[in-house]
Amino acid sequence: MNLAKNLLIAGAAAIAANAHGAVNITRPASLPVYSTTLNFDEPGGPTGPVPTTSWSAIGLSTITTGVGSLPNVANWATAYGVTWLGSANSVYGSFGMTLTFDSDLSALAANYWDTSSTFSPIGGGGCRIRALNNGVEVASLFINNPTFTMNENPRIDIQATDGAVFDTVEFAGFGFTPDAFLDNISWTAVPAPGAALLPLVGLAGLRRRRA
């Protein structure tokens, strides 16, 4: 009994010790690829205006747009007339998109394009990427001139350190008609704290039986 109790205390202490990490959002020179991937070209994947829960089976609970319309999957290089989106499918959302996951994440990467114009006092644009955990912002990056083209950097990388986590990522456009596109999303989910303790309890029980 004492062994099981000590293991639980040690596990809880380890989780508490990791609660002081940070979440960082960067624009890397190359896009990382994490454990779960979504590029909207998967065989049998949905296209057109699709339900917000279309990818819940892989842990992405919802994709919602900034104006409440359905996320729209298409080959936007052809449909929208912008060659810098490439020759495959991506997902579109007016005024940005929010990704909500059913598990905590330690990392997420994506290609993100936003057509907002340069910020100015009379309107203009800009875009902001935020990571949240349980509704609380844990990281934020504001891009002043987000009119991405083939020659600019659409890569976004979000990484948590020292046990920090996030469960929501928000891509928000600010401008007159900000159109947002996402592609090549990947992420790494982390197990719930309770799940991490179960093997410890099982090990303690096994040792008691052997004794």
PDB file of C-alpha atoms in Angstrom:
ATOM      1  CA  MET A   1       0.000   0.000   0.000  1.00  0.00           C
ATOM      2  CA  ASN A   2       2.783   2.415   0.900  1.00  0.00           C
ATOM      3  CA  LEU A   3       4.533   1.705  -2.395  1.00  0.00           C
ATOM      4  CA  ALA A   4       1.398   2.515  -4.431  1.00  0.00           C
ATOM      5  CA  LYS A   5       0.848   5.691  -2.433  1.00  0.00           C
ATOM      6  CA  ASN A   6       4.444   6.766  -2.882  1.00  0.00           C
ATOM      7  CA  LEU A   7       4.275   6.144  -6.617  1.00  0.00           C
ATOM      8  CA  LEU A   8       1.121   8.233  -6.925  1.00  0.00           C
ATOM      9  CA  ILE A   9       2.694  11.055  -4.939  1.00  0.00           C
ATOM     10  CA  ALA A  10       5.836  10.903  -7.067  1.00  0.00           C
ATOM     11  CA  GLY A  11       3.802  10.954 -10.278  1.00  0.00           C
ATOM     12  CA  ALA A  12       1.707  13.906  -9.118  1.00  0.00           C
ATOM     13  CA  ALA A  13       4.852  15.762  -8.091  1.00  0.00           C
ATOM     14  CA  ALA A  14       6.400  15.179 -11.510  1.00  0.00           C
ATOM     15  CA  ILE A  15       3.293  16.574 -13.221  1.00  0.00           C
ATOM     16  CA  ALA A  16       3.280  19.608 -10.925  1.00  0.00           C
ATOM     17  CA  ALA A  17       6.960  20.193 -11.579  1.00  0.00           C
ATOM     18  CA  ASN A  18       6.256  20.325 -15.319  1.00  0.00           C
ATOM     19  CA  ALA A  19       3.515  22.927 -14.961  1.00  0.00           C
ATOM     20  CA  HIS A  20       5.896  25.869 -15.406  1.00  0.00           C
ATOM     21  CA  GLY A  21       6.785  25.440 -19.068  1.00  0.00           C
ATOM     22  CA  ALA A  22       6.111  27.825 -21.922  1.00  0.00           C
ATOM     23  CA  VAL A  23       4.415  27.751 -25.321  1.00  0.00           C
ATOM     24  CA  ASN A  24       6.217  29.450 -28.223  1.00  0.00           C
ATOM     25  CA  ILE A  25       4.938  30.379 -31.695  1.00  0.00           C
ATOM     26  CA  THR A  26       7.523  30.845 -34.452  1.00  0.00           C
ATOM     27  CA  ARG A  27       7.767  31.073 -38.253  1.00  0.00           C
ATOM     28  CA  PRO A  28      10.467  28.496 -39.042  1.00  0.00           C
ATOM     29  CA  ALA A  29      12.537  28.147 -42.194  1.00  0.00           C
ATOM     30  CA  SER A  30      11.147  24.635 -42.722  1.00  0.00           C
ATOM     31  CA  LEU A  31       7.887  23.120 -41.529  1.00  0.00           C
ATOM     32  CA  PRO A  32       8.152  20.400 -38.846  1.00  0.00           C
ATOM     33  CA  VAL A  33       5.990  17.304 -39.161  1.00  0.00           C
ATOM     34  CA  TYR A  34       4.502  15.924 -35.939  1.00  0.00           C
ATOM     35  CA  SER A  35       2.830  12.620 -35.117  1.00  0.00           C
ATOM     36  CA  THR A  36      -0.696  13.233 -36.513  1.00  0.00           C
ATOM     37  CA  THR A  37      -0.985  14.807 -39.968  1.00  0.00           C
ATOM     38  CA  LEU A  38      -3.787  16.405 -41.994  1.00  0.00           C
ATOM     39  CA  ASN A  39      -3.152  17.796 -45.482  1.00  0.00           C
ATOM     40  CA  PHE A  40      -6.758  17.652 -46.812  1.00  0.00           C
ATOM     41  CA  ASP A  41      -5.683  15.334 -49.643  1.00  0.00           C
ATOM     42  CA  GLU A  42      -6.230  12.092 -47.743  1.00  0.00           C
ATOM     43  CA  PRO A  43      -8.107   9.452 -49.829  1.00  0.00           C
ATOM     44  CA  GLY A  44     -11.810   9.710 -49.084  1.00  0.00           C
ATOM     45  CA  GLY A  45     -11.394  12.999 -47.237  1.00  0.00           C
ATOM     46  CA  PRO A  46     -14.275  15.508 -47.374  1.00  0.00           C
ATOM     47  CA  THR A  47     -14.290  18.419 -49.813  1.00  0.00           C
ATOM     48  CA  GLY A  48     -16.422  21.508 -50.262  1.00  0.00           C
ATOM     49  CA  PRO A  49     -18.189  23.159 -47.282  1.00  0.00           C
ATOM     50  CA  VAL A  50     -17.922  20.458 -44.626  1.00  0.00           C
ATOM     51  CA  PRO A  51     -19.113  20.020 -41.013  1.00  0.00           C
ATOM     52  CA  THR A  52     -16.848  21.529 -38.391  1.00  0.00           C
ATOM     53  CA  THR A  53     -16.413  18.061 -36.845  1.00  0.00           C
ATOM     54  CA  SER A  54     -15.205  16.389 -40.059  1.00  0.00           C
ATOM     55  CA  TRP A  55     -11.823  15.439 -38.545  1.00  0.00           C
ATOM     56  CA  SER A  56     -12.886  14.533 -35.002  1.00  0.00           C
ATOM     57  CA  ALA A  57     -11.859  10.901 -35.560  1.00  0.00           C
ATOM     58  CA  ILE A  58      -8.186  11.952 -35.526  1.00  0.00           C
ATOM     59  CA  GLY A  59      -8.496  14.222 -32.485  1.00  0.00           C
ATOM     60  CA  LEU A  60      -9.320  17.549 -34.174  1.00  0.00           C
ATOM     61  CA  SER A  61     -12.680  18.206 -32.509  1.00  0.00           C
ATOM     62  CA  THR A  62     -13.701  21.206 -34.612  1.00  0.00           C
ATOM     63  CA  ILE A  63     -12.520  23.665 -37.233  1.00  0.00           C
ATOM     64  CA  THR A  64     -14.582  26.848 -37.033  1.00  0.00           C
ATOM     65  CA  THR A  65     -14.261  29.984 -39.139  1.00  0.00           C
ATOM     66  CA  GLY A  66     -14.142  33.569 -38.009  1.00  0.00           C
ATOM     67  CA  VAL A  67     -17.640  34.329 -39.299  1.00  0.00           C
ATOM     68  CA  GLY A  68     -19.333  31.046 -38.420  1.00  0.00           C
ATOM     69  CA  SER A  69     -19.422  29.648 -41.952  1.00  0.00           C
ATOM     70  CA  LEU A  70     -18.422  26.044 -42.637  1.00  0.00           C
ATOM     71  CA  PRO A  71     -14.765  25.289 -43.357  1.00  0.00           C
ATOM     72  CA  ASN A  72     -14.374  24.798 -47.088  1.00  0.00           C
ATOM     73  CA  VAL A  73     -11.917  22.290 -48.579  1.00  0.00           C
ATOM     74  CA  ALA A  74     -10.900  22.726 -52.224  1.00  0.00           C
ATOM     75  CA  ASN A  75      -7.988  23.204 -54.592  1.00  0.00           C
ATOM     76  CA  TRP A  76      -7.942  26.933 -53.947  1.00  0.00           C
ATOM     77  CA  ALA A  77      -5.055  27.573 -56.336  1.00  0.00           C
ATOM     78  CA  THR A  78      -7.572  26.961 -59.110  1.00  0.00           C
ATOM     79  CA  ALA A  79     -10.828  28.047 -57.466  1.00  0.00           C
ATOM     80  CA  TYR A  80      -9.433  31.197 -55.865  1.00  0.00           C
ATOM     81  CA  GLY A  81      -6.856  31.991 -58.525  1.00  0.00           C
ATOM     82  CA  VAL A  82      -3.790  32.175 -56.280  1.00  0.00           C
ATOM     83  CA  THR A  83      -0.951  29.966 -57.482  1.00  0.00           C
ATOM     84  CA  TRP A  84       1.001  30.328 -54.243  1.00  0.00           C
ATOM     85  CA  LEU A  85      -1.464  27.965 -52.519  1.00  0.00           C
ATOM     86  CA  GLY A  86       0.014  25.067 -54.465  1.00  0.00           C
ATOM     87  CA  SER A  87      -1.703  22.437 -56.578  1.00  0.00           C
ATOM     88  CA  ALA A  88      -3.479  20.437 -53.848  1.00  0.00           C
ATOM     89  CA  ASN A  89      -6.383  20.955 -51.424  1.00  0.00           C
ATOM     90  CA  SER A  90      -6.343  23.334 -48.471  1.00  0.00           C
ATOM     91  CA  VAL A  91      -9.073  24.530 -46.107  1.00  0.00           C
ATOM     92  CA  TYR A  92     -10.526  28.046 -46.307  1.00  0.00           C
ATOM     93  CA  GLY A  93     -12.192  30.187 -43.677  1.00  0.00           C
ATOM     94  CA  SER A  94     -13.163  33.860 -43.834  1.00  0.00           C
ATOM     95  CA  PHE A  95     -11.669  36.013 -41.056  1.00  0.00           C
ATOM     96  CA  GLY A  96      -9.561  33.097 -39.878  1.00  0.00           C
ATOM     97  CA  MET A  97     -10.078  29.677 -38.348  1.00  0.00           C
ATOM     98  CA  THR A  98      -9.959  28.097 -34.898  1.00  0.00           C
ATOM     99  CA  LEU A  99      -8.785  24.528 -34.316  1.00  0.00           C
ATOM    100  CA  THR A 100     -10.011  22.818 -31.148  1.00  0.00           C
ATOM    101  CA  PHE A 101      -8.597  19.448 -30.078  1.00  0.00           C
ATOM    102  CA  ASP A 102      -9.977  16.764 -27.783  1.00  0.00           C
ATOM    103  CA  SER A 103      -6.564  16.278 -26.110  1.00  0.00           C
ATOM    104  CA  ASP A 104      -3.844  18.588 -24.899  1.00  0.00           C
ATOM    105  CA  LEU A 105      -1.081  19.213 -27.434  1.00  0.00           C
ATOM    106  CA  SER A 106       2.646  19.674 -27.022  1.00  0.00           C
ATOM    107  CA  ALA A 107       3.243  20.829 -30.623  1.00  0.00           C
ATOM    108  CA  LEU A 108       1.456  21.895 -33.810  1.00  0.00           C
ATOM    109  CA  ALA A 109       2.687  23.036 -37.219  1.00  0.00           C
ATOM    110  CA  ALA A 110       0.803  24.323 -40.270  1.00  0.00           C
ATOM    111  CA  ASN A 111       1.024  26.355 -43.424  1.00  0.00           C
ATOM    112  CA  TYR A 112      -1.128  29.461 -42.977  1.00  0.00           C
ATOM    113  CA  TRP A 113      -1.952  32.126 -45.531  1.00  0.00           C
ATOM    114  CA  ASP A 114      -3.967  35.287 -44.907  1.00  0.00           C
ATOM    115  CA  THR A 115      -4.869  37.920 -47.498  1.00  0.00           C
ATOM    116  CA  SER A 116      -5.323  40.803 -45.046  1.00  0.00           C
ATOM    117  CA  SER A 117      -3.591  43.947 -46.228  1.00  0.00           C
ATOM    118  CA  THR A 118      -0.875  45.818 -44.350  1.00  0.00           C
ATOM    119  CA  PHE A 119      -2.038  47.306 -41.061  1.00  0.00           C
ATOM    120  CA  SER A 120      -2.784  51.056 -41.066  1.00  0.00           C
ATOM    121  CA  PRO A 121      -4.602  53.527 -38.759  1.00  0.00           C
ATOM    122  CA  ILE A 122      -7.610  53.710 -41.112  1.00  0.00           C
ATOM    123  CA  GLY A 123      -8.212  49.993 -41.402  1.00  0.00           C
ATOM    124  CA  GLY A 124      -5.711  47.745 -43.016  1.00  0.00           C
ATOM    125  CA  GLY A 125      -5.026  44.299 -41.714  1.00  0.00           C
ATOM    126  CA  GLY A 126      -2.840  41.978 -39.799  1.00  0.00           C
ATOM    127  CA  CYS A 127      -3.255  38.505 -38.428  1.00  0.00           C
ATOM    128  CA  ARG A 128      -2.779  36.911 -35.036  1.00  0.00           C
ATOM    129  CA  ILE A 129      -2.027  33.324 -34.108  1.00  0.00           C
ATOM    130  CA  ARG A 130      -2.940  32.319 -30.566  1.00  0.00           C
ATOM    131  CA  ALA A 131      -2.539  29.122 -28.560  1.00  0.00           C
ATOM    132  CA  LEU A 132      -4.968  28.580 -25.690  1.00  0.00           C
ATOM    133  CA  ASN A 133      -5.349  26.048 -22.927  1.00  0.00           C
ATOM    134  CA  ASN A 134      -8.784  25.645 -21.338  1.00  0.00           C
ATOM    135  CA  GLY A 135      -9.780  29.001 -22.813  1.00  0.00           C
ATOM    136  CA  VAL A 136      -6.741  30.866 -21.463  1.00  0.00           C
ATOM    137  CA  GLU A 137      -4.184  32.325 -23.879  1.00  0.00           C
ATOM    138  CA  VAL A 138      -0.743  30.775 -23.414  1.00  0.00           C
ATOM    139  CA  ALA A 139       1.011  32.198 -26.502  1.00  0.00           C
ATOM    140  CA  SER A 140       0.374  34.789 -29.198  1.00  0.00           C
ATOM    141  CA  LEU A 141       2.067  36.029 -32.386  1.00  0.00           C
ATOM    142  CA  PHE A 142       0.907  39.076 -34.351  1.00  0.00           C
ATOM    143  CA  ILE A 143       1.987  39.424 -37.984  1.00  0.00           C
ATOM    144  CA  ASN A 144       1.746  42.979 -39.253  1.00  0.00           C
ATOM    145  CA  ASN A 145       1.860  42.257 -42.984  1.00  0.00           C
ATOM    146  CA  PRO A 146       0.237  38.873 -43.592  1.00  0.00           C
ATOM    147  CA  THR A 147      -0.404  39.075 -47.332  1.00  0.00           C
ATOM    148  CA  PHE A 148       1.455  35.831 -47.884  1.00  0.00           C
ATOM    149  CA  THR A 149       2.599  34.877 -51.363  1.00  0.00           C
ATOM    150  CA  MET A 150       4.712  32.105 -52.817  1.00  0.00           C
ATOM    151  CA  ASN A 151       7.824  34.128 -51.911  1.00  0.00           C
ATOM    152  CA  GLU A 152       6.883  34.687 -48.268  1.00  0.00           C
ATOM    153  CA  ASN A 153       6.880  32.390 -45.250  1.00  0.00           C
ATOM    154  CA  PRO A 154       3.531  30.708 -44.477  1.00  0.00           C
ATOM    155  CA  ARG A 155       5.032  28.299 -41.911  1.00  0.00           C
ATOM    156  CA  ILE A 156       3.764  28.384 -38.324  1.00  0.00           C
ATOM    157  CA  ASP A 157       5.238  26.207 -35.572  1.00  0.00           C
ATOM    158  CA  ILE A 158       3.902  26.025 -32.010  1.00  0.00           C
ATOM    159  CA  GLN A 159       5.897  24.134 -29.393  1.00  0.00           C
ATOM    160  CA  ALA A 160       5.322  23.676 -25.675  1.00  0.00           C
ATOM    161  CA  THR A 161       8.225  23.104 -23.294  1.00  0.00           C
ATOM    162  CA  ASP A 162       8.656  21.618 -19.816  1.00  0.00           C
ATOM    163  CA  GLY A 163       5.194  20.104 -19.562  1.00  0.00           C
ATOM    164  CA  ALA A 164       3.183  23.085 -20.835  1.00  0.00           C
ATOM    165  CA  VAL A 165       0.252  22.227 -23.136  1.00  0.00           C
ATOM    166  CA  PHE A 166      -2.436  23.824 -25.300  1.00  0.00           C
ATOM    167  CA  ASP A 167      -5.719  22.537 -26.739  1.00  0.00           C
ATOM    168  CA  THR A 168      -6.860  25.303 -29.111  1.00  0.00           C
ATOM    169  CA  VAL A 169      -5.135  27.262 -31.892  1.00  0.00           C
ATOM    170  CA  GLU A 170      -6.710  30.385 -33.332  1.00  0.00           C
ATOM    171  CA  PHE A 171      -5.763  31.956 -36.668  1.00  0.00           C
ATOM    172  CA  ALA A 172      -7.484  35.357 -36.866  1.00  0.00           C
ATOM    173  CA  GLY A 173      -7.386  37.866 -39.716  1.00  0.00           C
ATOM    174  CA  PHE A 174      -7.904  41.610 -39.257  1.00  0.00           C
ATOM    175  CA  GLY A 175      -8.737  43.610 -42.351  1.00  0.00           C
ATOM    176  CA  PHE A 176     -11.450  44.450 -44.844  1.00  0.00           C
ATOM    177  CA  THR A 177     -11.760  40.978 -46.400  1.00  0.00           C
ATOM    178  CA  PRO A 178      -9.242  38.636 -44.737  1.00  0.00           C
ATOM    179  CA  ASP A 179      -9.367  35.219 -46.357  1.00  0.00           C
ATOM    180  CA  ALA A 180      -7.485  32.526 -44.446  1.00  0.00           C
ATOM    181  CA  PHE A 181      -6.154  29.215 -45.747  1.00  0.00           C
ATOM    182  CA  LEU A 182      -4.627  26.312 -43.810  1.00  0.00           C
ATOM    183  CA  ASP A 183      -2.735  23.292 -45.084  1.00  0.00           C
ATOM    184  CA  ASN A 184      -0.221  20.634 -43.981  1.00  0.00           C
ATOM    185  CA  ILE A 185      -1.324  20.605 -40.348  1.00  0.00           C
ATOM    186  CA  SER A 186       0.391  18.220 -37.938  1.00  0.00           C
ATOM    187  CA  TRP A 187       0.344  17.919 -34.164  1.00  0.00           C
ATOM    188  CA  THR A 188       1.422  15.842 -31.181  1.00  0.00           C
ATOM    189  CA  ALA A 189      -1.113  15.049 -28.447  1.00  0.00           C
ATOM    190  CA  VAL A 190      -0.112  14.272 -24.873  1.00  0.00           C
ATOM    191  CA  PRO A 191      -1.835  11.773 -22.564  1.00  0.00           C
ATOM    192  CA  ALA A 192      -4.089  13.033 -19.785  1.00  0.00           C
ATOM    193  CA  PRO A 193      -2.336  13.263 -16.376  1.00  0.00           C
ATOM    194  CA  GLY A 194      -4.503  10.474 -14.935  1.00  0.00           C
ATOM    195  CA  ALA A 195      -3.509   8.160 -17.772  1.00  0.00           C
ATOM    196  CA  ALA A 196       0.159   8.729 -16.983  1.00  0.00           C
ATOM    197  CA  LEU A 197      -0.368   7.489 -13.408  1.00  0.00           C
ATOM    198  CA  LEU A 198      -2.205   4.261 -14.284  1.00  0.00           C
ATOM    199  CA  PRO A 199       0.933   2.268 -15.167  1.00  0.00           C
ATOM    200  CA  LEU A 200       2.447   3.265 -11.811  1.00  0.00           C
ATOM    201  CA  VAL A 201      -0.567   1.967  -9.907  1.00  0.00           C
ATOM    202  CA  GLY A 202      -0.534  -1.258 -11.908  1.00  0.00           C
ATOM    203  CA  LEU A 203       3.149  -1.773 -11.176  1.00  0.00           C
ATOM    204  CA  ALA A 204       2.571  -1.281  -7.465  1.00  0.00           C
ATOM    205  CA  GLY A 205      -0.257  -3.836  -7.486  1.00  0.00           C
ATOM    206  CA  LEU A 206       1.904  -6.371  -9.300  1.00  0.00           C
ATOM    207  CA  ARG A 207       4.656  -5.988  -6.753  1.00  0.00           C
ATOM    208  CA  ARG A 208       2.200  -6.494  -3.881  1.00  0.00           C
ATOM    209  CA  ARG A 209       0.882  -9.726  -5.445  1.00  0.00           C
ATOM    210  CA  ARG A 210       4.406 -11.053  -5.940  1.00  0.00           C
ATOM    211  CA  ALA A 211       5.247 -10.250  -2.312  1.00  0.00           C
TER     212      ALA A 211
END
